[in-house]
Amino acid sequence: MASLVPCPHCGPRPKEEFTIKGAALPRPAPTADPAEWFDYVYLRDNPRGSYAEYWHHTAGCRRWLVVSRDTITHQVAACRDAAAQGHAA
Amino acid sequence: MPDLRPFPALAARKPLASSRIRLSALPEGTILQMIAGPQTPGPVDGLERLAAKTGLALRAISPGQWLLVGDRPTPYPQACRLLAALEPHASGIDQSHGRVRLHLEGPMAATVLSKGTAVDLHPSAFAPGHTAATLVGHVSVHLTRLDAEAFEITVLRGFAEALWDDLALMCAEFL
Amino acid sequence: MSSHRLPQGGLIDRSKPLAFTFDGKPMQGFQGDSLASALLANGRRLVGRSFKYHRPRGILTAGAAEPNALVTIGSGGRTEPNTRATMQELYAGLAARSQNRWPSLHFDIGALNGLLSPFLGAGFYYKTFMWPAAFWEKVYEPFIRKAAGLGRATHQADPDRYEKRWAHCDLLVIGAGPTGLAAALSAARAGARVIVADEQAMAGGALLSETATIAGRTAPAFARDCAAELEALPNVTLLTRTTVFGWYDGNVFGAVERVQKHLAEPAPSVPVERLWRIVAKGAILASGAEERPLVFGGNDIPGVMMAGAMRSYLNRHAVAPGRATAIFTTNDSGYALARDLEAKGLDITAIIDPRESGGADYAGKARLIRNAVVTDAHGGRSLSAIDIRTGGRTERLAVDALALSGGFSPVIHLACHRGGRPVWSGEKAAFLSPASLDGLAPAGAASGIAGLAACLADGAHKGASLAAALGFAASPIPFGPVEGDAPAAPAKVLWSIPGVRGKAFVDFQNDVHHRDLDLAVKEGYGHVELAKRYTTSGMATDQGKLSNINAIGLLAEARGVSPGEVGTTTFRPFYTPVSFGALAGAYHGEHFQPVRRSPLHGWAERHGAVFVETGLWYRSAWFPRTGEKDWRESVDREVLNVRNNAGLCDVSMLGKIEICGPDAAELLNRAYCNAFLKLPVGKARYGLMLREDGMVYDDGTTSRIEENRFFMTTTTAYAAGVMNHMEFCAQALWPELDVRLASVTDQWAQMAIAGPKSRKILQAIVDEDLGNDAFPYLAAREVSLFGGRLHGRLFRISFSGELAYELAVPAAYGDRVAEALTEAGQADGLVPYGVEALSVLRIEKGHVTHNEINGTVTPGDLGFGKMVSASKPDFIGKAMLQREGLNAPDRPRLVGVVPLDPGQSFRSGAHILAKGAAPTLENDQGYVTSSAFSPHIGSTIGLALVRHGDERHGEDVTVWNGLRGEFTAARLCAPVFFDPANEKLHA
Ligand SMILES: [Zn+2]
């Protein structure tokens, strides 16, 4: 029915306005070990609890955000502009 | 010579009006999207001066992004100058045809919009001059409160008729 | 007529009689009646048959928890099955029909199910119908479907309007009974934005059935005054007929408002139901408490009713329960009913109280039987007698109405919607809401408080303190002394009643009785979640609002533990059923999803286009001419005309992105796998975008308009995705790059002009020289049109393999420009062509689309291996593209395929086998990705992804369509069927 995401630019907005990409992981260097790239592209933790993800405020400010939410309670602990913290979480 | 008059996106839609709600299309004039580089995301020097000089209204749409809007088209050479006016700090992109503006007015205007958007439109939270990029129903729009009972709704041209039809449905009980 | 209507009193308007029918029989009620109260007033007790045993059922409650009195109302598309008669307001002309009976309510053949009941006990689905398996579909299921069930849904479309809306408030008050009104007023007077929602037609809740007075005012008058004050405050929204059905993340509440469900003919411009999503800073749950039934034999016989409900029908609707009423109560609330019945001169046969000293304050005339229980009720379609057991003695009393009160359960469903678990209170003999909820505070009876004065005080206190916490100067409102308050002390717990002989129902709606629960425990299904599914207790449309607590009590008793240890099943939204209409809102039919219109839509329409939905777009598929027999004829003509003369196609729906800034070229260089840094101004380049896993994501052309301004096109399907992706690259991956991105898809009307005569035709409207030297292949520039009257962007790019251009003009001019070009090109044979012809042309030329770019192909698979930059330090997909498997020689690679016999054809999706090989998984060589009839070749042609495909040109293969069982002899070839030397392109 609803989940409100506190966009740092737009205020609380329903999840329908967003596109979720998935885990906010730092992108390896192009020369990084293949195993590191494999982890980045394919492996996910699926934690019970806190999880940082890339969300795009597609129908709002169109900024990419890093949303830290609890996968059990859906409580959003933090929501930052992805550019504000350089290369991912 | 061929007829080259522009063809408004909402030409086929007649304004809706009652004492409680009025929906109409605004003239397809000028809409310039101004985008600052990431190093200067705050208010760009000269943006407000540019607005004042040209008589265009300034609408914030996103961090470091604004629309300059007006009811009259800007001739091509002048538009080119305006788009480049803030380089290198900000780039201008002509959206005069890419966006269409609607006008929703009347005592029920905020109520009608609340059928589509989750933005709190109470005057204490969304005063005249406030803007928001949001969904109205299934369509992305940019909202500006012009005064207590009037809103400007800017929408992608391709969705203008669909948005109009959705808004007309939302207005129906007040017509 | 109204045999049970009292001559005076109640909140009904006797000057407004309302005629209605039940099972076709004309009846009359008054404005202010519910369907249930009107039926009772008419002496109607039997209103339905039960789900499984088809037992006669009456009206048990006066509210949302009603399990029995389900009827079908309305007709045609407005038919609403399973409507609770207790919640349906009466209106003139209402036509209600009973359910689950055949041939009639009074004589129901299904009642024989009662005789079959040994086979229909708990777990009967699993036991009785186990064997033989084939019998399930043919015999058992049809039998059960026919015999069991509730109302039937209509197959007609709902003619009414629904809508959704958002609302925001400081304080949401759920329930407008004494607690809710006190809370709302205390917050609202201080200026807080308050929304009050109540499921009834008028605010007041229990006050409407109450005979106590508040500061000298009657309870209903007090409710009316409070509601009037709330309505008059600009900062308050009072929503009646509105059920808050769910509590969600972000303190958002879902509610459904029944705007016009109480009207015979809803106004067409107004929705009949409105779904609210309410964002509340704080909320008060003032939903009251539900009275608990008692589990004795025949407790479902019409005439047996909850004590509070009986009191409500008596006081609010002036309906007498019967001529000889008994009250069976385990707490003091039964005595408030006794007092009110006697005040209205109605006879009470007996009050049965299992407590030793119950009713100490009772001063009425009725016979009070302490230390006693009702073991069985008797009567078929209406109650006639009850058995009372005191000590070892059983006495039978003739009564026609029996009121029950087994204590109260706070209505805490909403408080548990976000994962909290109810907590058992031994002191209050009830489950209470989880402690310390963030954003929602239970108050009044919903928090286990009893008595009117206490509820008013609790509501006022909690409303004021929540408002104060938000910065409002709020204080609890004192409402004055309450006279005649009868707070019920906690009930004596009475789960199972000894000596019961008949069926003692726990879940009325699903026909679960006490022995079913005993059986569940005996057979090892005593866990509350297992017992629920084994017995189906609590699984009906009422979700066990009345029954769950008794089921838990009985399980606890059978297992010898406390109800707290048994625990409850999980409460989830919705609190009460919500119609699909309300959930869909306005978004159905034409409004299901927004239509996206091309600026050339009108032009295409005028030229007779047949449109096809492509995502949200409507694209012109082909342009039939009179005399053409089928679409193929039109498409073949359009294709040949492009090859021989010229065609005009709307490509406005391609994604278009403007990329500016000093680092624009660098961003493109990292987003595409091929090089873009050195793209000259005024030139277009084909670009291939990969995903990080090395697979191709999308393709398109990007042109350099100025040194720091690029114009990118994407495929139509991936336009939104590519824009998001580019923003991800710019914002999340490389925020240090100074780039400015904007979607300009809607700014430009874009048209492809393709064919050998396209230059000549375009030159008629373009001011600049379009000669091959002046405007060569891949030129991309701003151009002046019609002698400087208009400006656009012209790109010499080709999807068809012909000499071709794409012209972009500001969208509002698109229609006129397309028309002008169509006219200008007439002499040279220019005709419009649609996406079908476009597709044939591109397959002939071997250009890929998302048929080929299907998420499993690398650039090398598509023959673009050499395009991938080896020198760029980084680009999306570079690292993973090096993987061995992505460079294996036996990967499926793009290849052309033609049938050996031009009269034969194949379809996309068909598989490629070595010639003559059996169609097995091991023999599978690949599959056809695109196919079309090529008028140029004169047969079907296809593109395919085939193992070692690039080395197998000329090899004969078999194309196998497993769905149709077709085998087509074919030959692999180069994936270019037209002008392989690109002479036309550069002409
Ligand atoms: Zn935002």
mmCIF file of C-alpha atoms in Angstrom, chain C residues 758-966:
data_model
loop_
_atom_site.group_PDB
_atom_site.id
_atom_site.type_symbol
_atom_site.label_atom_id
_atom_site.label_comp_id
_atom_site.label_asym_id
_atom_site.label_seq_id
_atom_site.Cartn_x
_atom_site.Cartn_y
_atom_site.Cartn_z
ATOM 1 C CA SER C 758 15.296 10.589 -49.996
ATOM 2 C CA ARG C 759 18.005 13.179 -50.633
ATOM 3 C CA LYS C 760 16.070 14.812 -53.399
ATOM 4 C CA ILE C 761 12.899 14.937 -51.336
ATOM 5 C CA LEU C 762 14.595 16.290 -48.237
ATOM 6 C CA GLN C 763 16.470 18.885 -50.212
ATOM 7 C CA ALA C 764 13.082 20.440 -50.998
ATOM 8 C CA ILE C 765 12.711 21.531 -47.380
ATOM 9 C CA VAL C 766 16.318 21.661 -46.076
ATOM 10 C CA ASP C 767 18.171 24.883 -46.790
ATOM 11 C CA GLU C 768 21.709 23.445 -46.595
ATOM 12 C CA ASP C 769 23.295 21.456 -49.410
ATOM 13 C CA LEU C 770 22.661 17.756 -48.929
ATOM 14 C CA GLY C 771 25.054 16.598 -51.630
ATOM 15 C CA ASN C 772 27.084 13.553 -50.763
ATOM 16 C CA ASP C 773 30.239 15.602 -50.164
ATOM 17 C CA ALA C 774 28.528 18.350 -48.219
ATOM 18 C CA PHE C 775 26.438 15.977 -46.084
ATOM 19 C CA PRO C 776 28.089 12.548 -46.200
ATOM 20 C CA TYR C 777 27.100 9.317 -44.513
ATOM 21 C CA LEU C 778 27.026 9.830 -40.686
ATOM 22 C CA ALA C 779 26.841 13.594 -40.950
ATOM 23 C CA ALA C 780 24.835 15.030 -38.048
ATOM 24 C CA ARG C 781 24.088 18.731 -37.929
ATOM 25 C CA GLU C 782 21.633 21.410 -37.063
ATOM 26 C CA VAL C 783 19.874 22.458 -40.246
ATOM 27 C CA SER C 784 17.660 25.278 -41.334
ATOM 28 C CA LEU C 785 14.323 24.350 -42.920
ATOM 29 C CA PHE C 786 11.842 26.064 -45.207
ATOM 30 C CA GLY C 787 14.065 29.036 -45.852
ATOM 31 C CA GLY C 788 14.956 29.615 -42.257
ATOM 32 C CA ARG C 789 11.422 29.360 -40.896
ATOM 33 C CA LEU C 790 12.349 26.403 -38.763
ATOM 34 C CA HIS C 791 15.423 24.682 -37.349
ATOM 35 C CA GLY C 792 15.996 21.006 -36.832
ATOM 36 C CA ARG C 793 18.673 18.371 -36.565
ATOM 37 C CA LEU C 794 19.501 16.152 -39.488
ATOM 38 C CA PHE C 795 21.348 12.841 -39.209
ATOM 39 C CA ARG C 796 22.483 10.775 -42.155
ATOM 40 C CA ILE C 797 22.001 7.391 -40.614
ATOM 41 C CA SER C 798 20.217 4.353 -41.945
ATOM 42 C CA PHE C 799 18.418 1.428 -40.394
ATOM 43 C CA SER C 800 17.228 0.136 -43.758
ATOM 44 C CA GLY C 801 20.542 0.064 -45.573
ATOM 45 C CA GLU C 802 19.280 2.671 -48.032
ATOM 46 C CA LEU C 803 20.426 6.192 -48.484
ATOM 47 C CA ALA C 804 18.579 7.539 -45.483
ATOM 48 C CA TYR C 805 18.242 10.379 -43.014
ATOM 49 C CA GLU C 806 16.605 11.038 -39.737
ATOM 50 C CA LEU C 807 15.196 14.519 -39.317
ATOM 51 C CA ALA C 808 14.353 15.870 -35.872
ATOM 52 C CA VAL C 809 12.224 18.995 -35.509
ATOM 53 C CA PRO C 810 10.685 20.576 -32.386
ATOM 54 C CA ALA C 811 7.736 18.353 -31.547
ATOM 55 C CA ALA C 812 4.888 20.785 -32.135
ATOM 56 C CA TYR C 813 6.098 21.223 -35.725
ATOM 57 C CA GLY C 814 6.434 17.494 -36.356
ATOM 58 C CA ASP C 815 2.995 16.983 -37.784
ATOM 59 C CA ARG C 816 3.299 19.847 -40.285
ATOM 60 C CA VAL C 817 6.840 18.913 -41.321
ATOM 61 C CA ALA C 818 5.863 15.284 -41.890
ATOM 62 C CA GLU C 819 2.927 16.473 -43.958
ATOM 63 C CA ALA C 820 5.101 18.869 -45.947
ATOM 64 C CA LEU C 821 7.613 16.093 -46.648
ATOM 65 C CA THR C 822 4.868 13.681 -47.651
ATOM 66 C CA GLU C 823 3.615 16.257 -50.098
ATOM 67 C CA ALA C 824 7.057 17.209 -51.342
ATOM 68 C CA GLY C 825 7.897 13.558 -51.919
ATOM 69 C CA GLN C 826 4.696 12.592 -53.672
ATOM 70 C CA ALA C 827 6.110 13.076 -57.140
ATOM 71 C CA ASP C 828 9.040 10.835 -56.222
ATOM 72 C CA GLY C 829 6.846 8.098 -54.813
ATOM 73 C CA LEU C 830 7.391 8.755 -51.112
ATOM 74 C CA VAL C 831 4.875 6.933 -48.925
ATOM 75 C CA PRO C 832 4.603 6.454 -45.160
ATOM 76 C CA TYR C 833 5.854 3.150 -43.788
ATOM 77 C CA GLY C 834 5.332 1.601 -40.396
ATOM 78 C CA VAL C 835 7.298 -0.458 -37.914
ATOM 79 C CA GLU C 836 6.487 -3.721 -39.709
ATOM 80 C CA ALA C 837 8.201 -2.533 -42.894
ATOM 81 C CA LEU C 838 10.962 -1.007 -40.768
ATOM 82 C CA SER C 839 11.514 -4.422 -39.255
ATOM 83 C CA VAL C 840 11.676 -6.174 -42.637
ATOM 84 C CA LEU C 841 14.139 -3.572 -43.920
ATOM 85 C CA ARG C 842 16.430 -3.961 -40.930
ATOM 86 C CA ILE C 843 16.376 -7.775 -41.084
ATOM 87 C CA GLU C 844 17.277 -7.574 -44.780
ATOM 88 C CA LYS C 845 20.193 -5.372 -43.809
ATOM 89 C CA GLY C 846 21.104 -7.533 -40.814
ATOM 90 C CA HIS C 847 20.686 -4.825 -38.210
ATOM 91 C CA VAL C 848 20.036 -6.116 -34.712
ATOM 92 C CA THR C 849 17.321 -5.105 -32.265
ATOM 93 C CA HIS C 850 16.366 -6.415 -28.850
ATOM 94 C CA ASN C 851 15.281 -9.635 -30.561
ATOM 95 C CA GLU C 852 19.013 -10.266 -30.846
ATOM 96 C CA ILE C 853 20.189 -8.110 -27.905
ATOM 97 C CA ASN C 854 18.402 -10.433 -25.540
ATOM 98 C CA GLY C 855 20.695 -10.238 -22.515
ATOM 99 C CA THR C 856 22.755 -13.293 -23.438
ATOM 100 C CA VAL C 857 24.886 -11.907 -26.261
ATOM 101 C CA THR C 858 28.289 -10.264 -26.305
ATOM 102 C CA PRO C 859 29.438 -7.782 -28.940
ATOM 103 C CA GLY C 860 31.397 -10.626 -30.489
ATOM 104 C CA ASP C 861 28.300 -12.791 -30.780
ATOM 105 C CA LEU C 862 26.690 -10.072 -32.889
ATOM 106 C CA GLY C 863 29.759 -9.618 -35.079
ATOM 107 C CA PHE C 864 30.761 -6.391 -33.309
ATOM 108 C CA GLY C 865 33.866 -7.859 -31.668
ATOM 109 C CA LYS C 866 36.197 -5.497 -33.496
ATOM 110 C CA MET C 867 34.203 -2.472 -32.364
ATOM 111 C CA VAL C 868 35.056 -3.070 -28.725
ATOM 112 C CA SER C 869 37.844 -0.734 -27.770
ATOM 113 C CA ALA C 870 40.993 -2.477 -26.687
ATOM 114 C CA SER C 871 42.723 0.732 -25.689
ATOM 115 C CA LYS C 872 40.197 2.360 -23.360
ATOM 116 C CA PRO C 873 41.269 1.969 -19.727
ATOM 117 C CA ASP C 874 37.721 1.418 -18.578
ATOM 118 C CA PHE C 875 34.162 1.134 -19.766
ATOM 119 C CA ILE C 876 31.044 -0.527 -18.411
ATOM 120 C CA GLY C 877 31.426 -4.261 -18.993
ATOM 121 C CA LYS C 878 35.112 -4.217 -19.888
ATOM 122 C CA ALA C 879 36.332 -6.383 -17.042
ATOM 123 C CA MET C 880 33.726 -9.118 -17.278
ATOM 124 C CA LEU C 881 33.844 -9.240 -21.083
ATOM 125 C CA GLN C 882 37.324 -10.792 -20.745
ATOM 126 C CA ARG C 883 35.872 -13.945 -19.224
ATOM 127 C CA GLU C 884 36.792 -17.145 -20.996
ATOM 128 C CA GLY C 885 33.225 -18.273 -21.487
ATOM 129 C CA LEU C 886 32.287 -15.040 -23.190
ATOM 130 C CA ASN C 887 35.039 -15.586 -25.704
ATOM 131 C CA ALA C 888 34.530 -19.299 -26.292
ATOM 132 C CA PRO C 889 34.627 -20.223 -30.001
ATOM 133 C CA ASP C 890 31.425 -22.258 -29.847
ATOM 134 C CA ARG C 891 29.231 -19.396 -28.635
ATOM 135 C CA PRO C 892 26.058 -18.805 -30.604
ATOM 136 C CA ARG C 893 26.850 -16.119 -33.162
ATOM 137 C CA LEU C 894 24.721 -14.035 -35.455
ATOM 138 C CA VAL C 895 24.057 -15.611 -38.797
ATOM 139 C CA GLY C 896 21.502 -15.335 -41.573
ATOM 140 C CA VAL C 897 19.161 -18.161 -42.497
ATOM 141 C CA VAL C 898 17.016 -18.760 -45.579
ATOM 142 C CA PRO C 899 14.738 -21.672 -46.481
ATOM 143 C CA LEU C 900 16.001 -23.843 -49.333
ATOM 144 C CA ASP C 901 12.547 -23.826 -50.843
ATOM 145 C CA PRO C 902 11.372 -20.176 -51.115
ATOM 146 C CA GLY C 903 7.813 -21.441 -50.714
ATOM 147 C CA GLN C 904 8.604 -22.583 -47.197
ATOM 148 C CA SER C 905 8.990 -20.417 -44.138
ATOM 149 C CA PHE C 906 9.896 -20.476 -40.468
ATOM 150 C CA ARG C 907 9.277 -18.288 -37.486
ATOM 151 C CA SER C 908 11.276 -16.506 -34.819
ATOM 152 C CA GLY C 909 11.923 -18.842 -31.926
ATOM 153 C CA ALA C 910 12.389 -21.905 -34.139
ATOM 154 C CA HIS C 911 15.519 -23.913 -33.380
ATOM 155 C CA ILE C 912 18.436 -24.732 -35.640
ATOM 156 C CA LEU C 913 19.521 -28.368 -35.947
ATOM 157 C CA ALA C 914 22.326 -29.824 -38.016
ATOM 158 C CA LYS C 915 20.805 -31.095 -41.237
ATOM 159 C CA GLY C 916 18.716 -34.167 -40.513
ATOM 160 C CA ALA C 917 19.566 -34.269 -36.807
ATOM 161 C CA ALA C 918 16.926 -35.407 -34.336
ATOM 162 C CA PRO C 919 15.238 -32.577 -32.385
ATOM 163 C CA THR C 920 16.895 -33.115 -29.004
ATOM 164 C CA LEU C 921 18.426 -30.786 -26.490
ATOM 165 C CA GLU C 922 21.911 -32.100 -27.318
ATOM 166 C CA ASN C 923 21.414 -31.412 -31.007
ATOM 167 C CA ASP C 924 20.211 -27.868 -30.490
ATOM 168 C CA GLN C 925 22.498 -25.474 -32.385
ATOM 169 C CA GLY C 926 20.715 -22.184 -31.704
ATOM 170 C CA TYR C 927 17.543 -20.409 -32.683
ATOM 171 C CA VAL C 928 15.996 -17.911 -35.061
ATOM 172 C CA THR C 929 15.831 -14.467 -33.391
ATOM 173 C CA SER C 930 14.065 -12.522 -36.143
ATOM 174 C CA SER C 931 12.253 -13.538 -39.273
ATOM 175 C CA ALA C 932 10.216 -11.853 -41.954
ATOM 176 C CA PHE C 933 9.145 -12.266 -45.529
ATOM 177 C CA SER C 934 11.644 -10.327 -47.608
ATOM 178 C CA PRO C 935 10.146 -8.967 -50.823
ATOM 179 C CA HIS C 936 13.705 -8.228 -51.910
ATOM 180 C CA ILE C 937 14.826 -11.874 -51.564
ATOM 181 C CA GLY C 938 11.435 -13.319 -52.391
ATOM 182 C CA SER C 939 11.257 -15.672 -49.429
ATOM 183 C CA THR C 940 11.306 -15.751 -45.669
ATOM 184 C CA ILE C 941 14.635 -14.663 -44.237
ATOM 185 C CA GLY C 942 15.874 -14.848 -40.707
ATOM 186 C CA LEU C 943 18.586 -13.835 -38.322
ATOM 187 C CA ALA C 944 19.705 -16.513 -35.909
ATOM 188 C CA LEU C 945 22.155 -17.105 -33.108
ATOM 189 C CA VAL C 946 23.904 -20.367 -33.960
ATOM 190 C CA ARG C 947 26.958 -22.114 -32.515
ATOM 191 C CA HIS C 948 30.040 -21.287 -34.597
ATOM 192 C CA GLY C 949 27.542 -19.428 -36.764
ATOM 193 C CA ASP C 950 30.108 -17.107 -38.298
ATOM 194 C CA GLU C 951 32.059 -20.116 -39.662
ATOM 195 C CA ARG C 952 29.068 -21.947 -41.089
ATOM 196 C CA HIS C 953 27.821 -19.682 -43.898
ATOM 197 C CA GLY C 954 26.574 -21.930 -46.687
ATOM 198 C CA GLU C 955 25.803 -24.926 -44.477
ATOM 199 C CA ASP C 956 22.454 -26.645 -44.874
ATOM 200 C CA VAL C 957 20.535 -27.020 -41.620
ATOM 201 C CA THR C 958 17.084 -27.935 -40.380
ATOM 202 C CA VAL C 959 14.879 -25.281 -38.752
ATOM 203 C CA TRP C 960 12.628 -26.947 -36.232
ATOM 204 C CA ASN C 961 9.467 -25.464 -34.779
ATOM 205 C CA GLY C 962 8.650 -27.711 -31.842
ATOM 206 C CA LEU C 963 5.318 -26.041 -31.151
ATOM 207 C CA ARG C 964 4.004 -26.715 -34.638
ATOM 208 C CA GLY C 965 6.035 -29.830 -35.357
ATOM 209 C CA GLU C 966 7.503 -28.217 -38.486
#
